[in-house]
Coordinates of C-alpha atoms in Angstrom, one line a residue:
X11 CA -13.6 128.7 81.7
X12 CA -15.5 128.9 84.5
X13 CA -19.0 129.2 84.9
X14 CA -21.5 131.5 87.1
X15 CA -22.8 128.6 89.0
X16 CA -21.3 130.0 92.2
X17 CA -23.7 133.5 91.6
X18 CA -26.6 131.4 90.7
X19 CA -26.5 129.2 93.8
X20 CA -25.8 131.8 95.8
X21 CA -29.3 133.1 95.6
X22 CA -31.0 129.4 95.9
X23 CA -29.5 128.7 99.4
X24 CA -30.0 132.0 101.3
X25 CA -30.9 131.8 104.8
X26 CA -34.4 133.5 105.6
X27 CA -33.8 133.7 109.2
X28 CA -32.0 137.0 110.4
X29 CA -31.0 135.7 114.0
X30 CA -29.6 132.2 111.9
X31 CA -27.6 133.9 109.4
X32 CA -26.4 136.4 112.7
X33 CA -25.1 133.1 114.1
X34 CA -22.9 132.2 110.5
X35 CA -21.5 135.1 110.4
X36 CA -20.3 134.3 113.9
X37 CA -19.6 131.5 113.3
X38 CA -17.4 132.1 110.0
X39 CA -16.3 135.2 111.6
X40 CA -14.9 132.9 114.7
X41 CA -13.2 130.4 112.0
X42 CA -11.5 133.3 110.0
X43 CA -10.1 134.4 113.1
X44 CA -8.3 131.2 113.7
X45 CA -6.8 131.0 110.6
X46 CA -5.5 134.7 110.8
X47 CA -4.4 134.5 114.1
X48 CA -2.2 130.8 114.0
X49 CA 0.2 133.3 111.8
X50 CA 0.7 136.4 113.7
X51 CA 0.3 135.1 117.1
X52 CA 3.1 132.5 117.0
X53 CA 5.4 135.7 116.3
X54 CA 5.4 136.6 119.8
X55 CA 5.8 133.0 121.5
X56 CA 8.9 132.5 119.1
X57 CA 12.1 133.8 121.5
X58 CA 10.7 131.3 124.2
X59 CA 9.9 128.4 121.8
X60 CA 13.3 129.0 120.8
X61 CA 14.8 129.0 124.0
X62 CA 12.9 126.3 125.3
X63 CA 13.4 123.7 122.4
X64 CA 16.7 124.7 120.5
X65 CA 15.3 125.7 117.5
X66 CA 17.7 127.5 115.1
X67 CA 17.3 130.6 113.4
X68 CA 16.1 128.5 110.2
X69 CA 13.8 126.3 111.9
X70 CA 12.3 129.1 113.6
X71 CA 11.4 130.5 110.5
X72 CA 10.2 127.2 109.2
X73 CA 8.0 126.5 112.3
X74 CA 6.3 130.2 111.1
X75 CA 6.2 128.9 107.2
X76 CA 5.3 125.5 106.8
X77 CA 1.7 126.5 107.5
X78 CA 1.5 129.5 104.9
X79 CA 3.2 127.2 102.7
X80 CA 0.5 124.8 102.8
X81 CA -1.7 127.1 103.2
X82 CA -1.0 128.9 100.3
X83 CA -0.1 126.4 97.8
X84 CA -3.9 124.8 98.1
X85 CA -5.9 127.0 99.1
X86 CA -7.6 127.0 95.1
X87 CA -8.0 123.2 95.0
X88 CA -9.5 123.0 98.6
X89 CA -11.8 126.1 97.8
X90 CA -12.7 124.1 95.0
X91 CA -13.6 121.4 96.4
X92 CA -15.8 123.5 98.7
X93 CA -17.5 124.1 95.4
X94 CA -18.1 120.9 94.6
X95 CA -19.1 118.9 97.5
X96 CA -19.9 121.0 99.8
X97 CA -18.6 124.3 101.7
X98 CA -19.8 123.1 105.0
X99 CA -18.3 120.0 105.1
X100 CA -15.0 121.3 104.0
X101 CA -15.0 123.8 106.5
X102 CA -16.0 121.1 109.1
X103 CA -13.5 119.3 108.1
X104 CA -10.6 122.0 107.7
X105 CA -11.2 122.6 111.7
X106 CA -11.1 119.4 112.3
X107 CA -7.8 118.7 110.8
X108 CA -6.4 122.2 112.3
X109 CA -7.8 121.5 115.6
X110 CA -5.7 118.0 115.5
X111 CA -2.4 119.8 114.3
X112 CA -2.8 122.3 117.4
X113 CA -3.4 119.3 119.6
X114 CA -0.3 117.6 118.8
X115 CA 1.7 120.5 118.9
X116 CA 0.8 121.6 122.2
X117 CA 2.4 118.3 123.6
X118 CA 5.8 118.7 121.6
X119 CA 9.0 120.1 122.0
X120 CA 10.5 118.9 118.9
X121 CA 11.6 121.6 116.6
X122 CA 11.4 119.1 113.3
X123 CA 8.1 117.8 115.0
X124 CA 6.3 121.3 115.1
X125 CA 7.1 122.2 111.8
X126 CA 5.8 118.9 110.1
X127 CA 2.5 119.5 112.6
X128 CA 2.4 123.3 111.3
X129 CA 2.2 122.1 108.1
X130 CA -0.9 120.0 108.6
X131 CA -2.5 123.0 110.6
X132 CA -2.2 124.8 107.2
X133 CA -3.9 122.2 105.4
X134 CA -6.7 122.3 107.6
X135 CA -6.6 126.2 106.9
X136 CA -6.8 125.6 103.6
X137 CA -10.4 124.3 104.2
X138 CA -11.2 127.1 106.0
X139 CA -10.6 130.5 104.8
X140 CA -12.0 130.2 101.3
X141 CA -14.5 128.2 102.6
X142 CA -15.7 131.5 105.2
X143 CA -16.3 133.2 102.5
X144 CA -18.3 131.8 100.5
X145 CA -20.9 130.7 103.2
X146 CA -21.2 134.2 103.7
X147 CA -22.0 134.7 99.3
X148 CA -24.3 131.5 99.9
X149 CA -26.2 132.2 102.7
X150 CA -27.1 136.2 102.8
X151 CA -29.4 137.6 100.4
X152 CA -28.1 140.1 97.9
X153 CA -28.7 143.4 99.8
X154 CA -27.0 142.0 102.9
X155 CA -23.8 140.6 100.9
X156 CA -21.7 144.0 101.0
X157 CA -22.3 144.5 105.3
X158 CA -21.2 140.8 105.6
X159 CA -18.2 140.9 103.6
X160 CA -17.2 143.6 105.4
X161 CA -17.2 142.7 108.6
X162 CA -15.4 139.4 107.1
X163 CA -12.7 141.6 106.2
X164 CA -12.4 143.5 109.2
X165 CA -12.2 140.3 111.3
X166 CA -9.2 139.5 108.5
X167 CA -7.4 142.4 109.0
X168 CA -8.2 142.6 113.3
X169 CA -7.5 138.4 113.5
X170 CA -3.7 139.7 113.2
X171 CA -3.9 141.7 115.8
X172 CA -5.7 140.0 118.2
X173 CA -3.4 137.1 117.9
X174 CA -0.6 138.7 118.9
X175 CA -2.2 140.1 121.9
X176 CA -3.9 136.9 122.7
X177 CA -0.7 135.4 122.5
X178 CA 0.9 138.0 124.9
X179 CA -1.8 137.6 127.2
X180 CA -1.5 133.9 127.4
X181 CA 2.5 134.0 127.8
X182 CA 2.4 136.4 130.5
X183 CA 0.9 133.3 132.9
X184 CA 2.2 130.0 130.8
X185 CA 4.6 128.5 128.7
X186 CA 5.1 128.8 124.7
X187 CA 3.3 125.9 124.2
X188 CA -0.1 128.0 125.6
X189 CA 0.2 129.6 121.9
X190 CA -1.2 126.3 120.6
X191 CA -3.9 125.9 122.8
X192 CA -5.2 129.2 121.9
X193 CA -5.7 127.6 118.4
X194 CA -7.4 124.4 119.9
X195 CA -9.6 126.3 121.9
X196 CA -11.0 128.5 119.0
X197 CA -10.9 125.5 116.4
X198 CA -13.5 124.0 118.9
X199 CA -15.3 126.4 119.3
X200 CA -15.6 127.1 115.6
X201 CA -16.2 123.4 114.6
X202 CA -19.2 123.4 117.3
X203 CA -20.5 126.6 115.8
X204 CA -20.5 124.9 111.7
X205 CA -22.2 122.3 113.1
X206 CA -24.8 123.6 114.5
X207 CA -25.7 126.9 112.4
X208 CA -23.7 126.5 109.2
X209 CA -26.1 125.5 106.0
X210 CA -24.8 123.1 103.8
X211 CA -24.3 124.3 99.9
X212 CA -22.6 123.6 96.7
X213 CA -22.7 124.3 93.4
X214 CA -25.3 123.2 91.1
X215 CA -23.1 122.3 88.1
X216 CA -19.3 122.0 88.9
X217 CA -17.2 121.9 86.2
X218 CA -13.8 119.1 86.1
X219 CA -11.9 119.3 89.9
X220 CA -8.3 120.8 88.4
X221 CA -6.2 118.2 91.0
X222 CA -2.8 118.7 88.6
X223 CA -3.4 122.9 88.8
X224 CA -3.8 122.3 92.2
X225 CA -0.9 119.9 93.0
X226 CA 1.3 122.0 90.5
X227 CA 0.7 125.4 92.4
X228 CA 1.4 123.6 95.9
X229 CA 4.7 121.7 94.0
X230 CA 5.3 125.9 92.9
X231 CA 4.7 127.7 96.2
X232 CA 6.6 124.8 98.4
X233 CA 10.0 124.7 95.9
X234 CA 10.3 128.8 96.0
X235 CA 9.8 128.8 99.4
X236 CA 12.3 126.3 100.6
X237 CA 14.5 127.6 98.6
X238 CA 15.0 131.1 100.0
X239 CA 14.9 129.9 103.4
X240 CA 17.8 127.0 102.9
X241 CA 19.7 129.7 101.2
X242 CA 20.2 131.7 104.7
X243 CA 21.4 128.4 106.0
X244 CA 23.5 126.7 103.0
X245 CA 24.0 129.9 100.6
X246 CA 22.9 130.5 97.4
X247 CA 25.1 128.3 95.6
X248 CA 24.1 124.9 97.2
X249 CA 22.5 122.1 95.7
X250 CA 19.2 121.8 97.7
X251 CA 18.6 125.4 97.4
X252 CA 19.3 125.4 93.6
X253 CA 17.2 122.4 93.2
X254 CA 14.5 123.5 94.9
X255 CA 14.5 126.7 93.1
X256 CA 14.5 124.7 90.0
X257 CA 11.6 122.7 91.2
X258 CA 9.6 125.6 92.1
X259 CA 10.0 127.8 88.8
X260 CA 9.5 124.4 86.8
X261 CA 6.7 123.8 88.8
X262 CA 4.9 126.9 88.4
X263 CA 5.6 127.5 84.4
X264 CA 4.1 124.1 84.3
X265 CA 1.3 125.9 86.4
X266 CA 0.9 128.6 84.1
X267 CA 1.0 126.0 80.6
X268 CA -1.8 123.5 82.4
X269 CA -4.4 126.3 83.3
X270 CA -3.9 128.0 79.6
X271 CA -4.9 124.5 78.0
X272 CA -7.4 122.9 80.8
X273 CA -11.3 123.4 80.3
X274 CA -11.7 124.0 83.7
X275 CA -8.6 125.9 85.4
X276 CA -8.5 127.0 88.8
X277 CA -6.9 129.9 87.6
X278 CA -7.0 131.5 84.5
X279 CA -3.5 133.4 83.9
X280 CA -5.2 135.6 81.2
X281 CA -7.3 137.4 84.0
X282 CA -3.8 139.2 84.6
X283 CA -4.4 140.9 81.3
X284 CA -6.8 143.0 83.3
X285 CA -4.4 145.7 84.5
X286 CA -6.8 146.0 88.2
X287 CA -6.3 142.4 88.6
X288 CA -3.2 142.0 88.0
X289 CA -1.5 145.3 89.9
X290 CA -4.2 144.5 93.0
X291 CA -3.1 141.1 93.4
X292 CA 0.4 142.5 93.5
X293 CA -0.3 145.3 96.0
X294 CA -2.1 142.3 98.5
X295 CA 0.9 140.3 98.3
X296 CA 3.4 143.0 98.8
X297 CA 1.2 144.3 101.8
X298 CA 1.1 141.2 103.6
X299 CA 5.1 140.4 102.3
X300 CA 5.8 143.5 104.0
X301 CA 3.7 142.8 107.2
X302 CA 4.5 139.1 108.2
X303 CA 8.0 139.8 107.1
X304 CA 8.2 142.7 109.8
X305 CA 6.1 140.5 112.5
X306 CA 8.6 137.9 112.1
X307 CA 11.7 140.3 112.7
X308 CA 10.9 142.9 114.7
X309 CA 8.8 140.7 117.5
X310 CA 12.5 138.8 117.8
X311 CA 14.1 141.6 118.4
X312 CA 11.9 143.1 121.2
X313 CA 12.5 140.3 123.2
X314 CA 16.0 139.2 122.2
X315 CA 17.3 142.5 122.1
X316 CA 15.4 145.0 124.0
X317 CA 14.3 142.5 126.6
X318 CA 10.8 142.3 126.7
X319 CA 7.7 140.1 127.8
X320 CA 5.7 138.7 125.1
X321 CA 2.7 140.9 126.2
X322 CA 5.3 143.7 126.7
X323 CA 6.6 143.6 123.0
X324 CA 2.6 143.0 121.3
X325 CA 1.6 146.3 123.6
X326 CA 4.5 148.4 121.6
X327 CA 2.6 147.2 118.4
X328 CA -0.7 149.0 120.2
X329 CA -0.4 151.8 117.4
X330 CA -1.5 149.2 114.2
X331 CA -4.3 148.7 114.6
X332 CA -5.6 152.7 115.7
X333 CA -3.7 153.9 112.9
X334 CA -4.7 151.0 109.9
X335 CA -8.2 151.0 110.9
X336 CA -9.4 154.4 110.3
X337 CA -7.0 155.2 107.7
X338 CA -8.4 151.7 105.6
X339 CA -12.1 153.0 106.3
X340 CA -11.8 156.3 104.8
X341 CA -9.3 154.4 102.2
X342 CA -12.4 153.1 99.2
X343 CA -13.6 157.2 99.1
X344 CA -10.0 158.1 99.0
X345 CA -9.2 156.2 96.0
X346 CA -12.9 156.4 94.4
X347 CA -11.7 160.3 93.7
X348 CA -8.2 159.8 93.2
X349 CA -8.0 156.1 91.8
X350 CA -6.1 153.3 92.9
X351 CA -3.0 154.1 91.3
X352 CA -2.4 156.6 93.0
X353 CA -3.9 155.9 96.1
X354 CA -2.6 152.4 96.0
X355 CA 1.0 153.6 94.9
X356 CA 1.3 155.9 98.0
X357 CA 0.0 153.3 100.4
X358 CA 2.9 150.9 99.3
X359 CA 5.2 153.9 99.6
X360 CA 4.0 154.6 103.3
X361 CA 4.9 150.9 104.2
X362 CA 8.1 151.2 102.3
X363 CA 9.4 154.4 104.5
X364 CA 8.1 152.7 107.5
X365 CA 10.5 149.8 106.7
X366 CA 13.4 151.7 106.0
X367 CA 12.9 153.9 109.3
X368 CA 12.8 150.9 111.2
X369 CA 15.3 149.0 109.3
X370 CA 17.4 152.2 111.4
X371 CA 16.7 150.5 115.2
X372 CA 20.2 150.0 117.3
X373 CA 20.4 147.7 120.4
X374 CA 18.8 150.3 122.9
X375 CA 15.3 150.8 121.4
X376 CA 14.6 154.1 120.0
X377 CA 11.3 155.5 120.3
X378 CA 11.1 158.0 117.7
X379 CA 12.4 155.7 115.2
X380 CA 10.2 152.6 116.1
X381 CA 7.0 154.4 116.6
X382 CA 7.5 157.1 113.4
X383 CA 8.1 154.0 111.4
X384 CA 5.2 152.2 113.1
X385 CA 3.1 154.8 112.1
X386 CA 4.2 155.4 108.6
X387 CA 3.7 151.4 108.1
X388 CA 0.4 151.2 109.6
X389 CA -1.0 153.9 107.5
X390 CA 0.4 152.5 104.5
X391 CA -1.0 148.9 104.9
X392 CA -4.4 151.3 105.9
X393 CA -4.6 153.0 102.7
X394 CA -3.5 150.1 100.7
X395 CA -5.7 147.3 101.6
X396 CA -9.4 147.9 100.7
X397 CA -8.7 149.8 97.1
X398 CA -6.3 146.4 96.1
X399 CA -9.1 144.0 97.0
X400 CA -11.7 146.4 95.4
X401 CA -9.6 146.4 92.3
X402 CA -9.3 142.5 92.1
X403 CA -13.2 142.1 92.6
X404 CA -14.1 145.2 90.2
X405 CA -11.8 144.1 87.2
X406 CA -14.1 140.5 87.2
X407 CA -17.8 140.4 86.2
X408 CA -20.4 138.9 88.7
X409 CA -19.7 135.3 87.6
X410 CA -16.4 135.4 88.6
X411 CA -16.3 136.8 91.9
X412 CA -15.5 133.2 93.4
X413 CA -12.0 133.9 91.5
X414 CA -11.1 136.7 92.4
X415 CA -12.2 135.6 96.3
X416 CA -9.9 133.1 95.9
X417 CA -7.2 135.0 94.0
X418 CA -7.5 137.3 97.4
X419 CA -7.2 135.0 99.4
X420 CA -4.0 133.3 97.7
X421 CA -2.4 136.9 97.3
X422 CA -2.6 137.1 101.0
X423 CA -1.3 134.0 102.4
X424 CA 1.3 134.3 99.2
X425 CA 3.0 137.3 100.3
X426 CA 3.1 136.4 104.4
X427 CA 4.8 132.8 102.9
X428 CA 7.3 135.1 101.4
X429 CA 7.8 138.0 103.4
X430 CA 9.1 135.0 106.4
X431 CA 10.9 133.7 103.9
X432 CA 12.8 136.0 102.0
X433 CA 13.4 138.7 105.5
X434 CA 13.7 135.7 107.9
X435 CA 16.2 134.3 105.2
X436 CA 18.1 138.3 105.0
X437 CA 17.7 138.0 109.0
X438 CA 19.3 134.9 109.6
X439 CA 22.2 134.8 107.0
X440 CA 23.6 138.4 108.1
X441 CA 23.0 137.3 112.1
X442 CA 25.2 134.4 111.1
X443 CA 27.8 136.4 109.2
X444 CA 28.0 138.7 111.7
X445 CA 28.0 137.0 114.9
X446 CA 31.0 134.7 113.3
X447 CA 33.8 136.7 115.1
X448 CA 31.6 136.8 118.2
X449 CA 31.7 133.0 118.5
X450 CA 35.2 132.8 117.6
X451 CA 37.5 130.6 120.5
X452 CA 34.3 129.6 122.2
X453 CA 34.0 125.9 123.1
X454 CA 32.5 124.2 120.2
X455 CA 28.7 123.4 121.6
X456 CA 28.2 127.4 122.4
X457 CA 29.5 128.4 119.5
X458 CA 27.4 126.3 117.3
X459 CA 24.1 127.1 119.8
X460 CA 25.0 130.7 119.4
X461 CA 25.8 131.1 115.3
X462 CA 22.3 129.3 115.1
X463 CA 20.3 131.6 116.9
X464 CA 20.5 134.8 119.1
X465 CA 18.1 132.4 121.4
X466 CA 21.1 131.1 122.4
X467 CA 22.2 134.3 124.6
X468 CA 19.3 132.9 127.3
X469 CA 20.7 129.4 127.5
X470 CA 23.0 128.7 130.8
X471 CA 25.3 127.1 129.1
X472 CA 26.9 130.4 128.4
X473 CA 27.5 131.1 132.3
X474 CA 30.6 128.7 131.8
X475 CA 32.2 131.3 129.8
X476 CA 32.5 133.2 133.0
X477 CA 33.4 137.0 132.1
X478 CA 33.4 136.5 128.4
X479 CA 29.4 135.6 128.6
X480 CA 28.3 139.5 128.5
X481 CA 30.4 140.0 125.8
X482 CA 29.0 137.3 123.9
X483 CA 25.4 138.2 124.5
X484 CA 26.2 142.2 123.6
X485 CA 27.7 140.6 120.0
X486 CA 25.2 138.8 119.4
X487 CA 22.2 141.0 119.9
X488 CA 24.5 143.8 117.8
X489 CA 24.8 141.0 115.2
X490 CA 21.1 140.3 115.0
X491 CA 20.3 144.0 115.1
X492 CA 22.1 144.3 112.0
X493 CA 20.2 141.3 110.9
X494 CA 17.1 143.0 111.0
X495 CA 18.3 146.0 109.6
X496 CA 18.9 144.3 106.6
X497 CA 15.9 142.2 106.6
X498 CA 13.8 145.5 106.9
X499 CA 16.0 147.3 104.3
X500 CA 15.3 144.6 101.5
X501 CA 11.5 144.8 102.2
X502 CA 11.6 148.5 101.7
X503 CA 13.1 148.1 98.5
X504 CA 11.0 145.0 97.2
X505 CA 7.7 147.3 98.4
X506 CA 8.9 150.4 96.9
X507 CA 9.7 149.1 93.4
X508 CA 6.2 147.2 93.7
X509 CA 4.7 150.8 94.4
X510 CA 6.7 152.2 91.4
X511 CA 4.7 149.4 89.5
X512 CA 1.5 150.3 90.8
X513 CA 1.7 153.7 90.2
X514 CA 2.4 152.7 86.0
X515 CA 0.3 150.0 85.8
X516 CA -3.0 150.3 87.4
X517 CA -6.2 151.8 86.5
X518 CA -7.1 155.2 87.6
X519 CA -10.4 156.2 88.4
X520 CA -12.2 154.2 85.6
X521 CA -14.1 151.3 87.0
X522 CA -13.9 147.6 84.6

């Protein structure tokens, strides 16, 4: 089991300096920042990466998940090995590696390319997030923990946000590719920041690295996730979906059996016996499923669809953030009189009903039913948020908050990994369904370009269809309306039975 060597050393290596550990948090708060935002951000610079490299409606989707794949799947090893040898050089060395990635892709244009460099950009995140965390446990003395967690998970929750805008911004004046310089730019500016400011600190005794749990629960995340998404593209019944569904599920009982028997697992499984544990880990990964999911779909259709600029589609998200923000701030004395069942139950049901309203838009954007489901979502992810994580760290003792950091953390990236996967998956195999008689008699190049992605109604290649071109495009975008309209639908459902489960499961008021 593990030990309370990370609680211990905590205290040892506190920074006495104010204006230094003012300068971490920066610093940390700068690195989070580029984790968060690499997700959310790309969102709005998919329709012109698309159009400008040929990408298809499942490599799109990869592009987006090859980095919370990786991301996900070792995000306990490489916050391990934080642990053990050292959170500032991991987190050195997680920018460095992100900061290469972001490099590289800035100069591609290769679909295949960007989603192998995406990949390695999650590795690097890997070394970072965890790792921004506990600096912050290791450097600030006890009574200034709770104000710099805090403002960690505000910059967590805002990193989204400000990608997406930052993104806008940048695409309003250059090409996609500007997307990837965004994340080069802050990666430097991060990596100069650890350098200079960043303490070094690990733990005293460090039990046995778990590399099998580790390469199992990368093996586990990687086969589900490639699964769903070849499903959209081969259906359900082929043999590299089944197999990697296989691979995946195989993968992660073998998880499960390996961290039961090990000495020193990077997860227990019996912490899920704690009911708080166990139901807030499932409310962060719905959350997150829900709100990557609807990033990765709705931000399409804004621009496919309705027609908009990159900055012109992240400015109809404006409402988000005012609404999550002061909804998750009065959130924690919300649920400390009502308790998080019920106040964590009703946020998942908010998000749900803001899916399903959306799941309702037609070609010619509606307001009421884009901004009432806007609104209904944001205030569900608002009231959600802060009572899951407190119920993760509250069902622990002291000497295992370093788990349930990390069980956060994994949660998080978890549910965005599958919420692209499993509504990008829904998205693309109904748009291809659908958009079937659209393409029918067309010359065999457009109608290929065209059943692979609603991108295609920007190409000019379509101009040599002469008249029959608008009525093409006007197929299409009704196709991949109804794409997202099913997309949206399924995450309502998944979200409200998770609420339902919530609302039986979890603690009430009593704190563990």
């Amino acid at each position: 089991m593990l030990s309370s060597t990370r609680v211990e050393d905590a205290d040892a290596s506190t920074i006495d300096d104010p204006r230094r550990r003012r300068l971490v948090l920066a610093t940390v708060g700068l690195a989070l920042m580029t984790v968060v935002s690499a997700v959310s951000g790309l969102n709005v610079a998919l329709p012109e990466l698309a159009t400008a490299t040929g990408a298809t409606q499942t490599q799109l989707t990869w592009v987006v998940d090859a980095y919370t794949v990786v991301f996900a799947g070792l995000l306990l090893l490489v916050g391990a090995l934080g642990d053990r040898f050292g959170r500032r050089g991991v987190l050195v060395a997680g920018l460095a590696v992100f900061g290469l990635a972001a490099a590289g892709a800035l100069f591609t244009e290769d679909p295949d390319l960007l989603v192998a460099l995406r990949a390695v950009m999650g590795l690097g995140a890997a070394g970072i997030m965890p790792t921004t965390l506990s600096v912050i446990t290791t450097s600030f003395p006890a009574a200034e923990r709770p104000r710099a967690i805090g403002i960690w998970v505000g910059v967590a929750g805002g990193g989204a946000v400000i990608g997406l805008f930052g993104s806008g911004l940048l695409l309003e004046a250059f090409a996609w590719n500007s997307f990837f310089a965004l994340n080069l730019g802050l990666a430097v500016l991060a990596l100069a920041g650890a350098l200079a400011f960043v303490p070094e600190s690990r733990e005293a005794a460090p039990g046995r690295l778990d590399v099998t749990g580790g390469v199992l629960s990368l093996v586990a995340v990687s086969g589900l996730v490639v699964g769903i998404i070849e499903s959209a593209e081969n259906g359900w019944g082929d043999t590299l979906t089944l197999s990697a569904l296989a691979v995946g599920l195989l993968a992660l009982a073998a998880f499960v059996a390996w961290e039961l028997h090990t000495d020193d697992p990077l997860l227990d499984p019996r912490l899920f016996r704690e009911r708080g544990f166990a139901t807030g880990s499932l409310s962060i990964s719905l959350q997150f499923f829900a709100m990557f999911g609807f990033f990765f779909a709705v931000l399409q259709y804004l621009q496919f669809v309705v027609g908009l600029s990159p900055l012109q589609a992240a400015l109809r998200l404006l409402p988000l953030p005012f609404v999550l923000i002061p909804v998750a701030r009065r959130a924690p004395h919300v649920a400390a009189r009502l308790g998080f069942r019920r106040v964590g139950a009703l946020g998942l049901a908010l998000l749900a009903l803001g899916l399903f309203t959306m799941s309702h838009l037609t070609r010619d954007l509606s307001p009421w039913v884009f901004f009432g489901g806007l609104v209904a979502f944001a205030a569900g992810a608002g009231l959600a948020g802060t009572p899951a994580t407190t119920a993760i760290t509250e069902a622990l003792p002291p000497s295992k908050q370093g788990v349930a950091s990390a069980v956060n953390d994994t949660a998080r990236e978890l549910g965005s990994a599958l919420g692209i996967a499993v509504l990008g998956a829904a998205l693309a195999s109904a748009y291809r369904a659908d958009v079937a008689s659209v393409t029918a008699g067309l010359p065999e190049q457009a109608r290929e370009a065209v059943a692979g992605s609603v991108a295609a109604t920007r190409s000019p290649m379509l101009s040599a269809l002469g008249p029959k071109a608008q009525e093409v495009v006007v197929g299409a975008q009704e196709a991949f309306v109804a794409g997202v309209g099913h997309a949206l639908t399924i995450g309502a459902v998944v979200v409200a039975v998770g609420a339902v489960v919530v609302l039986l499961l979890a603690p009430g008021r009593e704190r563990h």
